[in-house]
GROMACS .gro file of C-alpha atoms in nm:
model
  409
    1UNK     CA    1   9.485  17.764  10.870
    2UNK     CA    2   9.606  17.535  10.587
    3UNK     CA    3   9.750  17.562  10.273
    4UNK     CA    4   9.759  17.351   9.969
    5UNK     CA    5   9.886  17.367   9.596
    6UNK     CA    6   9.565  17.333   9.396
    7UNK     CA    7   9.469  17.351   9.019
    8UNK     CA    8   9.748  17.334   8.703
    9UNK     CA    9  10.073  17.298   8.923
   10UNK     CA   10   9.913  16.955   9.038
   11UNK     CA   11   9.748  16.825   8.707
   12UNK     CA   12  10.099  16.904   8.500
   13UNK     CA   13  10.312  16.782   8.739
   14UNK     CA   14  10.090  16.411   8.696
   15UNK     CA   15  10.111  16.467   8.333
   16UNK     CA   16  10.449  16.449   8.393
   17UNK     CA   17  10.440  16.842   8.201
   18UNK     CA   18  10.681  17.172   8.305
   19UNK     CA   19  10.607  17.353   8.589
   20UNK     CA   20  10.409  17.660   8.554
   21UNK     CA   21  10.276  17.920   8.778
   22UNK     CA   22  10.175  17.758   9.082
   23UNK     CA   23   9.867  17.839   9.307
   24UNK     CA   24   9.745  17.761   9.625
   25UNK     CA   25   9.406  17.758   9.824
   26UNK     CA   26   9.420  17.828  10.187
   27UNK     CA   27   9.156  17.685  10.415
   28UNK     CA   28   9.071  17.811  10.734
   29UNK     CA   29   9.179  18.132  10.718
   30UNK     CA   30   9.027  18.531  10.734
   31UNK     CA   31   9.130  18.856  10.514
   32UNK     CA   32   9.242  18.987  10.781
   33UNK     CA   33   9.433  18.733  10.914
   34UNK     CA   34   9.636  18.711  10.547
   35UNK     CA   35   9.698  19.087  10.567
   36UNK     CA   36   9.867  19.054  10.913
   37UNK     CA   37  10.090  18.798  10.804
   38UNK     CA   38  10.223  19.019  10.526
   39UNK     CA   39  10.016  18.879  10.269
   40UNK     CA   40   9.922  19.159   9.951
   41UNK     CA   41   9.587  19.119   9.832
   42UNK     CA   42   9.506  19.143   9.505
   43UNK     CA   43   9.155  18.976   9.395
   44UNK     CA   44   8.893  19.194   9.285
   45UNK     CA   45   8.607  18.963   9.300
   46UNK     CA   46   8.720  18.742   9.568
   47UNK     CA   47   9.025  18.735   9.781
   48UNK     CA   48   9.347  18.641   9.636
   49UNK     CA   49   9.662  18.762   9.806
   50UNK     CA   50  10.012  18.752   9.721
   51UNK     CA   51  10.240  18.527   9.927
   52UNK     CA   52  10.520  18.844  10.096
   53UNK     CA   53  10.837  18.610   9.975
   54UNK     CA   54  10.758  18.398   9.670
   55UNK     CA   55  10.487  18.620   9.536
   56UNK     CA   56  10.279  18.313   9.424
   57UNK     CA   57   9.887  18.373   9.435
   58UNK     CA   58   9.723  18.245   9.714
   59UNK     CA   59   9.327  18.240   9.755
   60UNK     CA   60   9.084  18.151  10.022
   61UNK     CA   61   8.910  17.852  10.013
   62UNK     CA   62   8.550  17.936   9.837
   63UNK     CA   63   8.231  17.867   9.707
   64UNK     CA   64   7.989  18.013   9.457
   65UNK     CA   65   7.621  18.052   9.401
   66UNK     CA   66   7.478  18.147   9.066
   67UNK     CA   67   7.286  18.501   9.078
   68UNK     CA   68   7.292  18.624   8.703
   69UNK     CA   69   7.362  18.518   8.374
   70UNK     CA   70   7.706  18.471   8.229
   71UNK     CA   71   8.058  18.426   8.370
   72UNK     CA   72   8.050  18.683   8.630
   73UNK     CA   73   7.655  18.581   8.784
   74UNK     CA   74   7.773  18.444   9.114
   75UNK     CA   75   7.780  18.507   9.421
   76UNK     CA   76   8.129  18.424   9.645
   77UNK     CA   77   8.165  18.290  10.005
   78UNK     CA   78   8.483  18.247  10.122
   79UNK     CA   79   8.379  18.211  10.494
   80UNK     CA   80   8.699  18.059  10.710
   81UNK     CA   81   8.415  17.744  10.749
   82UNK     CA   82   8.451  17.665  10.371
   83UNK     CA   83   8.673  17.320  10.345
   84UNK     CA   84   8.903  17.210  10.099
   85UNK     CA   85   8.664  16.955   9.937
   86UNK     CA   86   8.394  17.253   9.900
   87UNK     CA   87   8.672  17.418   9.754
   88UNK     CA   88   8.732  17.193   9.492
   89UNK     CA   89   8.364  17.108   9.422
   90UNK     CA   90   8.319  17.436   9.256
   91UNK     CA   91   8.647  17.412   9.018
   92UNK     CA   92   8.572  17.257   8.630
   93UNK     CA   93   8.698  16.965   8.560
   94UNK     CA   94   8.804  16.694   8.765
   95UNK     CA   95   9.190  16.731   8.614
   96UNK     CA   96   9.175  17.118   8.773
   97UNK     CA   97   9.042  16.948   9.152
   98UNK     CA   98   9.325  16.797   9.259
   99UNK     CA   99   9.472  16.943   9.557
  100UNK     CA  100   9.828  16.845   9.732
  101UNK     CA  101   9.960  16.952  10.106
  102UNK     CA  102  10.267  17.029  10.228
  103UNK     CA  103  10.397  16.629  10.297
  104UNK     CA  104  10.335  16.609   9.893
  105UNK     CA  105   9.999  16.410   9.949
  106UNK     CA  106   9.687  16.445   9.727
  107UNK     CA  107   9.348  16.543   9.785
  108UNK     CA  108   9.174  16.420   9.495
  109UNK     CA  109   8.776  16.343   9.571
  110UNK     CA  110   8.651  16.341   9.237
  111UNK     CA  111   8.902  16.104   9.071
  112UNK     CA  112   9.079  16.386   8.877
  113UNK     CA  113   9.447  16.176   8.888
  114UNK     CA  114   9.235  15.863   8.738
  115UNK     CA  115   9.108  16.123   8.481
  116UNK     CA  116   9.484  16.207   8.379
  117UNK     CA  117   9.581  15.829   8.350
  118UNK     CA  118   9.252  15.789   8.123
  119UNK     CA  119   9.332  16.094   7.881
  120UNK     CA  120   8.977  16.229   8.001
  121UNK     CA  121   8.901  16.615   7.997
  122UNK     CA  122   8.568  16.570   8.213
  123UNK     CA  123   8.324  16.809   8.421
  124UNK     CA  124   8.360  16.798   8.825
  125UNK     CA  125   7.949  16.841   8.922
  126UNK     CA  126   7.624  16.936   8.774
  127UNK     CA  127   7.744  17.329   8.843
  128UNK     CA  128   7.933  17.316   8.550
  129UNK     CA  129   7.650  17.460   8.319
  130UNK     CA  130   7.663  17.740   8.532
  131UNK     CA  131   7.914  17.898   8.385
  132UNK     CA  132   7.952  17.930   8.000
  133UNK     CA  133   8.298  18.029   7.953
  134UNK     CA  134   8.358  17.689   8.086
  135UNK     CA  135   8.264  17.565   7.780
  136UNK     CA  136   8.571  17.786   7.605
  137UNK     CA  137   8.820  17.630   7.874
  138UNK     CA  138   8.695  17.288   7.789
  139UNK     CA  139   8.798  17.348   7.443
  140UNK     CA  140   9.113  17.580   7.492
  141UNK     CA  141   9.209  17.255   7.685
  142UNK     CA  142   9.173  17.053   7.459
  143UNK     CA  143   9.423  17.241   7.220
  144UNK     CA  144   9.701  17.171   7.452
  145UNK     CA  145   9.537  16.811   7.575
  146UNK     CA  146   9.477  16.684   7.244
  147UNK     CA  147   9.828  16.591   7.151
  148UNK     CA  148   9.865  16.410   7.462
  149UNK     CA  149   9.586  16.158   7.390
  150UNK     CA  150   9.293  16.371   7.553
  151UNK     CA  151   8.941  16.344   7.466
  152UNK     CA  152   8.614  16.489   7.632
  153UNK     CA  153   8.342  16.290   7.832
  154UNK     CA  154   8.074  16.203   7.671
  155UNK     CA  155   7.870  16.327   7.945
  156UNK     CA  156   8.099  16.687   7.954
  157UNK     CA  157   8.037  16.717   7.558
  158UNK     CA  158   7.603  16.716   7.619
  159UNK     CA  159   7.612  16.969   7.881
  160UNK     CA  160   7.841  17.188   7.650
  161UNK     CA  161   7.584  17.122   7.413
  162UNK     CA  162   7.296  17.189   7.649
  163UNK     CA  163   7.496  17.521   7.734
  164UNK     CA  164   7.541  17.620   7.394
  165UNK     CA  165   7.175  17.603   7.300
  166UNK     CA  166   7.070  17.758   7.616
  167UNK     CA  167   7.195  18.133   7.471
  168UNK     CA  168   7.390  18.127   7.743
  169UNK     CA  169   7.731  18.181   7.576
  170UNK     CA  170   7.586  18.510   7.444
  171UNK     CA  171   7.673  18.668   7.796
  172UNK     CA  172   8.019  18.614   7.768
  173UNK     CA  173   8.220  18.939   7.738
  174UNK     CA  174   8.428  18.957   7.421
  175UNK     CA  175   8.759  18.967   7.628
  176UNK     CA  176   8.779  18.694   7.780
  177UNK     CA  177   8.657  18.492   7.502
  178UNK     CA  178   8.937  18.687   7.324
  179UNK     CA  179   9.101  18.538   7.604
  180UNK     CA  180   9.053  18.209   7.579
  181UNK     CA  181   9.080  18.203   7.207
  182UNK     CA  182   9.454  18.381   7.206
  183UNK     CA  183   9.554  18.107   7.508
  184UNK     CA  184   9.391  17.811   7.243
  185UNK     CA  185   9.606  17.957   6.903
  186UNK     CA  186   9.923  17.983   7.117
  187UNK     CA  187   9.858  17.599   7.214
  188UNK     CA  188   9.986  17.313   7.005
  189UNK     CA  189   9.664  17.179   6.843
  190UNK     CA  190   9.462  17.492   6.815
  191UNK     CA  191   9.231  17.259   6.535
  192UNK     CA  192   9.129  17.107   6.867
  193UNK     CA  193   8.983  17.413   7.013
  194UNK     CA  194   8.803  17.479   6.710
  195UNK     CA  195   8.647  17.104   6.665
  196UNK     CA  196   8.513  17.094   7.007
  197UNK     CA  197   8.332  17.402   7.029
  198UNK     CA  198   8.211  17.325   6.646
  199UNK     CA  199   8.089  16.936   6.815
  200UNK     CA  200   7.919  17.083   7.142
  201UNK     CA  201   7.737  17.375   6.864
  202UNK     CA  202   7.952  17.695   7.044
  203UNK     CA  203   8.168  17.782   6.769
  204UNK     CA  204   7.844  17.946   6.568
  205UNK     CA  205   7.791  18.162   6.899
  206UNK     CA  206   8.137  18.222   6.950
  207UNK     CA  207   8.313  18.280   6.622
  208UNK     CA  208   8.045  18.247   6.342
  209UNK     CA  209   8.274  18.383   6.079
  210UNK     CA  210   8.509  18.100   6.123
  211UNK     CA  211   8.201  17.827   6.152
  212UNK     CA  212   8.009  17.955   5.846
  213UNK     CA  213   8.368  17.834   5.638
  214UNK     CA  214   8.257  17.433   5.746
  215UNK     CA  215   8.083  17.259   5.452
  216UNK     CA  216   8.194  17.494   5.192
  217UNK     CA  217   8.354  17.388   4.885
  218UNK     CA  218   8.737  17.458   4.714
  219UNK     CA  219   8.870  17.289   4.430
  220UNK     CA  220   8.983  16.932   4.506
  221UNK     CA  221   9.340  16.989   4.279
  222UNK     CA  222   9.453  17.250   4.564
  223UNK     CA  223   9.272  17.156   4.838
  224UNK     CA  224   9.221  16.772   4.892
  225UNK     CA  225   9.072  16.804   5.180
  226UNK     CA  226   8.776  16.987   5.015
  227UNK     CA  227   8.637  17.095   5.305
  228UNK     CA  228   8.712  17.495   5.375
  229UNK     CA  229   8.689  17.408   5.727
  230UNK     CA  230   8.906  17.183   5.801
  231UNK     CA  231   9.133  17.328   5.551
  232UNK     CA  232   9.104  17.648   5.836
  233UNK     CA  233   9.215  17.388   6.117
  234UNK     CA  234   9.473  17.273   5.936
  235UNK     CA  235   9.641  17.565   5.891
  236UNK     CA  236   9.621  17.661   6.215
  237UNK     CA  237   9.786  17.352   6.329
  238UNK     CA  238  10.040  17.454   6.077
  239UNK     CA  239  10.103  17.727   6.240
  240UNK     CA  240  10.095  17.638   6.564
  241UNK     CA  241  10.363  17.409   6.464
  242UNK     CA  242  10.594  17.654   6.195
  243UNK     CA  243  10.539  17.947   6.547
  244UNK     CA  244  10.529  17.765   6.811
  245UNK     CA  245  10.302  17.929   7.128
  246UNK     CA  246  10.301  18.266   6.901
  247UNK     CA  247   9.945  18.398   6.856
  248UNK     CA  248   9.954  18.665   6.695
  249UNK     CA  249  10.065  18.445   6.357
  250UNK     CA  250   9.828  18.199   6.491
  251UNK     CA  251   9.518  18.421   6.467
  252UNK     CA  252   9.628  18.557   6.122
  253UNK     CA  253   9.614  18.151   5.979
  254UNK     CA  254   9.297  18.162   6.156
  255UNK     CA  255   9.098  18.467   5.960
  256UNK     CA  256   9.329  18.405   5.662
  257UNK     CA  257   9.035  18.232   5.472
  258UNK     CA  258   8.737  18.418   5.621
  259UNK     CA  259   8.597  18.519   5.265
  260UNK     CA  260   8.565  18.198   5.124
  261UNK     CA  261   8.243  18.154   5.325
  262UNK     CA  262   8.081  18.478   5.104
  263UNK     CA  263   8.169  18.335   4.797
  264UNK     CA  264   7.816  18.350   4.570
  265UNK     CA  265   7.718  17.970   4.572
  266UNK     CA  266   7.699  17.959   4.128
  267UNK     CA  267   8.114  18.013   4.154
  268UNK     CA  268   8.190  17.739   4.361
  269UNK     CA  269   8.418  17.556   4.434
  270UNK     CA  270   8.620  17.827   4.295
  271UNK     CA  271   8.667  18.118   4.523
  272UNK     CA  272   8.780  18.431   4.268
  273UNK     CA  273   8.819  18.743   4.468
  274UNK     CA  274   8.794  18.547   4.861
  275UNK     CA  275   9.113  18.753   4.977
  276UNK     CA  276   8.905  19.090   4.878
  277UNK     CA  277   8.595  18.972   5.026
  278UNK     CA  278   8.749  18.834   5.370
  279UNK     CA  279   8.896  19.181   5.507
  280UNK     CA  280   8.525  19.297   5.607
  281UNK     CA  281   8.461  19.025   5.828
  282UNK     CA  282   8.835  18.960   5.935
  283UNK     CA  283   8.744  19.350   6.107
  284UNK     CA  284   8.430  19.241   6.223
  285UNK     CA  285   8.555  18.979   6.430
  286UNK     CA  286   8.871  19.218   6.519
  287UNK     CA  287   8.591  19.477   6.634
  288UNK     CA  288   8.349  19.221   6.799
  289UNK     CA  289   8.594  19.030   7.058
  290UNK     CA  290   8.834  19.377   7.091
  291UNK     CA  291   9.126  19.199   6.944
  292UNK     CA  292   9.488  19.396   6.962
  293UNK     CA  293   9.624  19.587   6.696
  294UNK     CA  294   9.895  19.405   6.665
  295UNK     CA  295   9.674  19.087   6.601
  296UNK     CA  296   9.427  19.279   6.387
  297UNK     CA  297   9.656  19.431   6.130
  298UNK     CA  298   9.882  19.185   6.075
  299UNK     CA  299   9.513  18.936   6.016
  300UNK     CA  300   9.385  19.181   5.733
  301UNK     CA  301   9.765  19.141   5.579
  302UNK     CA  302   9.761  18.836   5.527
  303UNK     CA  303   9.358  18.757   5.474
  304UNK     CA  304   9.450  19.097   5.170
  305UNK     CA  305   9.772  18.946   5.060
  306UNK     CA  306   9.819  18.540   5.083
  307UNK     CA  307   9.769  18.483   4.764
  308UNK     CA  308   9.990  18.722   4.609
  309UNK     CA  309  10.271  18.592   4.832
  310UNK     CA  310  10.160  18.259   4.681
  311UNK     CA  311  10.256  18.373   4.281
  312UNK     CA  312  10.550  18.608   4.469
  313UNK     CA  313  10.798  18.470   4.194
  314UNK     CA  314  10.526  18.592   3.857
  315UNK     CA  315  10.540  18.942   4.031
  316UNK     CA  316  10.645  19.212   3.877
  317UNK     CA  317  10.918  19.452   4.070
  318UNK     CA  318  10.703  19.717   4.064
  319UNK     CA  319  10.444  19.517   4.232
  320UNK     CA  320  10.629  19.320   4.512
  321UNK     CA  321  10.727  19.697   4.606
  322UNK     CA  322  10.333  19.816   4.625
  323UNK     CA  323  10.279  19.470   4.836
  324UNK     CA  324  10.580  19.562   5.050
  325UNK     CA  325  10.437  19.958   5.079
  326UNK     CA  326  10.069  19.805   5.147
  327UNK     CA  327  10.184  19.631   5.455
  328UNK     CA  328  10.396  19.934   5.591
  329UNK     CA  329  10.711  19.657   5.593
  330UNK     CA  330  10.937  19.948   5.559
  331UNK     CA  331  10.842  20.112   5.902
  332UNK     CA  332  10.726  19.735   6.050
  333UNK     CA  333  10.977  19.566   5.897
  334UNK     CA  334  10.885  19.240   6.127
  335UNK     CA  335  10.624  19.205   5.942
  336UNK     CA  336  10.763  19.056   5.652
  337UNK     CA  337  10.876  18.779   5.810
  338UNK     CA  338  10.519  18.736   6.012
  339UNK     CA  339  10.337  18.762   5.686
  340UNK     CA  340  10.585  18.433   5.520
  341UNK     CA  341  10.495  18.258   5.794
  342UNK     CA  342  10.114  18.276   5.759
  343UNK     CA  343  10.123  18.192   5.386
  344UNK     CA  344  10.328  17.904   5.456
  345UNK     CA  345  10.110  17.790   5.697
  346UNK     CA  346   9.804  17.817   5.421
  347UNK     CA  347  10.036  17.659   5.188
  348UNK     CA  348  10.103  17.350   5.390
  349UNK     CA  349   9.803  17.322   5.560
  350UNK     CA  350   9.639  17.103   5.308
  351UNK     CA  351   9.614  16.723   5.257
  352UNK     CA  352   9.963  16.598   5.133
  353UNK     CA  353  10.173  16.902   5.128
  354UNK     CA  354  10.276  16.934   5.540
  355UNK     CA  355  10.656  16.860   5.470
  356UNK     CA  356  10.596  17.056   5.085
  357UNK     CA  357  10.883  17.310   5.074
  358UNK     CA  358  10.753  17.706   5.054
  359UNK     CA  359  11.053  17.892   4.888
  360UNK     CA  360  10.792  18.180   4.829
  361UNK     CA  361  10.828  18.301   5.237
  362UNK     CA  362  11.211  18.330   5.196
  363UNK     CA  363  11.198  18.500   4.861
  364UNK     CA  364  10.948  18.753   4.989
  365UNK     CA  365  11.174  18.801   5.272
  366UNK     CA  366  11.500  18.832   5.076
  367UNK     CA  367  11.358  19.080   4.821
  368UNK     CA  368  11.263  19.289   5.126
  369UNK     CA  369  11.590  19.258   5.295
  370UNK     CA  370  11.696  19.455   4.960
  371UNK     CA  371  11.495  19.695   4.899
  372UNK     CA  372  11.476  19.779   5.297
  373UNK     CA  373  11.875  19.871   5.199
  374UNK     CA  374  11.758  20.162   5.035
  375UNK     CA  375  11.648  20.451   5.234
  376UNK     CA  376  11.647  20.845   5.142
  377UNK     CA  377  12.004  20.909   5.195
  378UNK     CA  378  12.069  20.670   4.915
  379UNK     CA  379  11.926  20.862   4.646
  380UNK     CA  380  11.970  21.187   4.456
  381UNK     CA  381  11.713  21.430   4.674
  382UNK     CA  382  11.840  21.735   4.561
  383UNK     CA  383  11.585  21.994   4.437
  384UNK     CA  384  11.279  21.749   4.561
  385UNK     CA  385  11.027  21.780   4.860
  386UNK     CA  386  10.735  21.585   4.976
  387UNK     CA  387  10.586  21.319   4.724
  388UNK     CA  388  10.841  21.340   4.471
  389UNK     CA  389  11.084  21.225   4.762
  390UNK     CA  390  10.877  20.901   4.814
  391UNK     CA  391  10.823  20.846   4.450
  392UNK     CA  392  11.201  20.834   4.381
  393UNK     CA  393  11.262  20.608   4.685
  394UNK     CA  394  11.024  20.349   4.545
  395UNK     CA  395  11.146  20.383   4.214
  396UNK     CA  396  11.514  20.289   4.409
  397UNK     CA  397  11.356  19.991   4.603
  398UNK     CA  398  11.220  19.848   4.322
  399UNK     CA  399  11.537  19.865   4.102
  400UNK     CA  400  11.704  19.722   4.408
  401UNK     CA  401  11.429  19.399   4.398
  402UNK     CA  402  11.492  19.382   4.018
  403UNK     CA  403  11.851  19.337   4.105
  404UNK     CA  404  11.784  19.122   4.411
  405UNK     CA  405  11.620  18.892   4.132
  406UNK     CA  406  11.907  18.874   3.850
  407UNK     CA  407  12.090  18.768   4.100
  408UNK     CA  408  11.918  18.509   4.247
  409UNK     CA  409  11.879  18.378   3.859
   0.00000   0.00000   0.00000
């Protein structure tokens, strides 16, 4: 029985990255024979154990056999005659085979270390196209790779090509591509993520709302860059970079724009009503991939509401207090700040305004701060029940955001 630190703990520590979780393969080695040394297992489709001190995850050595279609079609062996090297044959890409043992040694047989020096995200074997969520981890990778120089083989990219038009991608279960897509937003480059799957022809199959916004129009005065597209992967590196590893912001810049790919064809590039028209399939998606609530509702805020944050100073009172009512900021107040965030990230995600100043986010958030001063015990509720309660605590909030504003001026 041997053990050895396989997988991320390896590749980050040669990219010279913190140390994460770390897990290890054991070779050599039956269930039974973890259990009696106090291991607790914990794998459901093959066995993974928890070490009885450290509580680090250790697995048996394995292999798999394809049996089915998608993710979950194989078939496991992890037989005490399975080696290291079979081990690592079956992993993804050569960066994830690199094994160490106890003296600190490597066991790298498929060059994954000369991989790392070359800035090279690439496949280990021809079992690769087996599995089509590899195909997300390729480009979740690259989100977090990208900024260190990475790039994907040539030979990788046309079997995640070949996978793509296979169908097979179809088969993948909407949480763990919800999965892969939350770990990609919280990265630094998420526009990464997004490029590769839209180079290999995934991101159709995999988030064709977000796709079908490539090749559309805006108006060159705002938007530069033309392109809604990568307008949309702008932004999300914007807010990768304003919310650093946060994705619930990061998948509210990435629906923000959704309903600029419905816009009738005779109004472009102009894109009148695109905040209306984007909630339907901003819930779509939501629906489609099971996203959380948390993700979800604060994704139709700002896809409903960007642009009025945009014009937050030509607002009336009264209507900064509906906006403030619409997204429930007085029982969510953390919204607020969420919501700033987002539109600043659409604001400066565009060609030549990344260092532009957004003084719209804090004055959204100040006006807030004021009226959320006012609750019921600051106004005269004597001889009134239900509505008429609520109707004279807006009409409070919003004389507290007109005063908020005189004396700003």
């Amino acid at each position: 029985m041997k053990t050895y630190l396989v997988g991320g703990a390896v590749r980050d520590r040669l990219l010279g990255l913190p140390a994460g979780d770390r897990d290890w393969v054991v070779v050599g080695a039956t269930p039974q024979r973890m259990l009696d040394l106090g291991y607790k297992p914990v794998g459901r489709d093959f066995p993974v154990f928890l070490h009885p001190d450290t509580g680090e995850e250790h697995a048996l050595a394995r292999t798999e056999r394809k049996s089915g279609r998608g993710h979950r079609g194989f078939v496991v062996d992890a037989d005490p005659s399975v080696t290291l090297e079979d081990d690592l044959l079956r992993r993804d890409f050569t960066i994830n085979a690199i094994a160490q043992d106890q003296d600190g040694r490597l066991v790298d047989p498929h060059g994954g270390a000369r991989d790392i020096e070359r800035r090279v995200l690439r496949h280990v074997g021809p079992a690769f196209v087996e599995d089509p969520l590899r195909v997300l981890r390729a480009a979740r990778f690259m989100a977090r790779l990208a900024p260190l120089g990475f790039s994907v083989a040539d030979e990788t990219m046309a079997l995640m090509r070949q996978m793509a038009d296979s169908g097979e991608l179809d088969a993948l279960v909407p949480e763990r591509v919800w999965q892969e897509l939350r770990r990609a937003l919280a990265s630094a480059r998420p526009s990464a993520f997004l490029d590769t799957l839209r180079r290999c022809g995934a991101l159709r199959a995999v988030l064709p709302e977000v796709d079908a916004l490539y090749g559309v129009p805006q108006r060159a005065e705002y938007h530069p860059e033309v392109d809604t597209g990568i307008h949309q992967q702008m932004v999300s590196d914007m807010a990768a970079r304003l919310a650093p590893g946060d994705a619930v912001i990061g998948f509210a810049a990435l629906a923000h724009d959704l309903g600029k790919a419905l816009t009738p064809e005779e109004e472009l590039p102009r894109h009148v009503m695109h905040e209306q028209r984007g909630v339907k399939p901003v819930r779509a998606l939501c629906e489609r991939l099971k996203v959380p609530a948390e993700h979800r509702e604060l994704a139709v805020m700002a896809c409903r509401e960007h642009l009025n944050v945009h014009r937050v100073f030509e607002l009336r009172d009264a209507t900064v207090h509906e906006l403030l009512s619409r997204c429930d900021a007085f029982r969510k107040p953390e919204r607020i700040a969420q919501l700033a965030t987002v539109c600043e990230a659409d604001k400066r995600g565009r060609g030549g305004s990344e260092e532009a100043d957004y003084p719209q986010g804090a004055e959204l958030q100040r006006l807030h701060h004021a009226a959320l001063a006012v609750g019921a015990r600051d106004i005269a509720c004597e001889g009134l029940s239900g509505a008429a309660v609520g109707q004279a605590l807006a009409r409070a909030r919003t004389a507290a955001i007109a005063v908020a504003r005189k004396r700003q001026v």
